[in-house]
Amino acid sequence: MPLQYHPLSREFPQFEAQMRALFQADGHFARLAREYEELDKRIYEVEDGRVAMDEMELLGLKMQRVSLKDEVAAMLSNGVSK
């Protein structure tokens, strides 16, 4: 399976308009989204072999990404920011 980035726009295409609005209006959401995207890029670079990283550290980054994705998903599904 080829490597892929996992941007929020691909993970939650049904919430694209809502994500754009929250990104502009909600600083907390914007920070979470930026942090998620940065983690996703770091993970991709490690998995692609461009950056060396210990497997346990990589696993930790993936767990952080999942946690951020869950928080973003909760904000999107509730329709309110936290």
Short mmCIF file of C-alpha atoms in Angstrom, two decimals, residues 31-72:
data_model
loop_
_atom_site.label_atom_id
_atom_site.label_comp_id
_atom_site.label_asym_id
_atom_site.label_seq_id
_atom_site.Cartn_x
_atom_site.Cartn_y
_atom_site.Cartn_z
CA ARG A 31 -4.38 25.16 16.65
CA LEU A 32 -5.57 21.53 16.75
CA ALA A 33 -5.82 21.37 12.96
CA ARG A 34 -2.33 22.82 12.47
CA GLU A 35 -0.86 20.48 15.07
CA TYR A 36 -2.56 17.50 13.37
CA GLU A 37 -1.25 18.50 9.93
CA GLU A 38 2.31 18.98 11.26
CA LEU A 39 2.24 15.57 12.95
CA ASP A 40 0.88 13.97 9.79
CA LYS A 41 3.76 15.42 7.76
CA ARG A 42 6.37 14.26 10.30
CA ILE A 43 4.90 10.74 10.31
CA TYR A 44 4.88 10.63 6.51
CA GLU A 45 8.53 11.71 6.34
CA VAL A 46 9.54 8.97 8.79
CA GLU A 47 7.52 6.28 7.02
CA ASP A 48 8.95 7.41 3.67
CA GLY A 49 12.49 7.01 5.00
CA ARG A 50 13.41 10.69 4.78
CA VAL A 51 13.76 11.05 8.56
CA ALA A 52 15.13 8.43 10.95
CA MET A 53 13.13 7.76 14.08
CA ASP A 54 12.82 5.04 16.68
CA GLU A 55 9.72 2.85 16.25
CA MET A 56 8.45 3.70 19.73
CA GLU A 57 8.78 7.42 19.06
CA LEU A 58 6.92 6.96 15.76
CA LEU A 59 4.20 5.05 17.55
CA GLY A 60 3.91 7.92 20.04
CA LEU A 61 3.47 10.40 17.18
CA LYS A 62 0.79 8.23 15.63
CA MET A 63 -1.04 8.04 18.95
CA GLN A 64 -0.90 11.84 19.25
CA ARG A 65 -2.30 12.15 15.72
CA VAL A 66 -5.19 9.83 16.57
CA SER A 67 -5.91 11.79 19.73
CA LEU A 68 -5.97 15.07 17.80
CA LYS A 69 -8.15 13.54 15.11
CA ASP A 70 -10.59 12.31 17.75
CA GLU A 71 -10.77 15.78 19.31
CA VAL A 72 -11.33 17.40 15.91
#
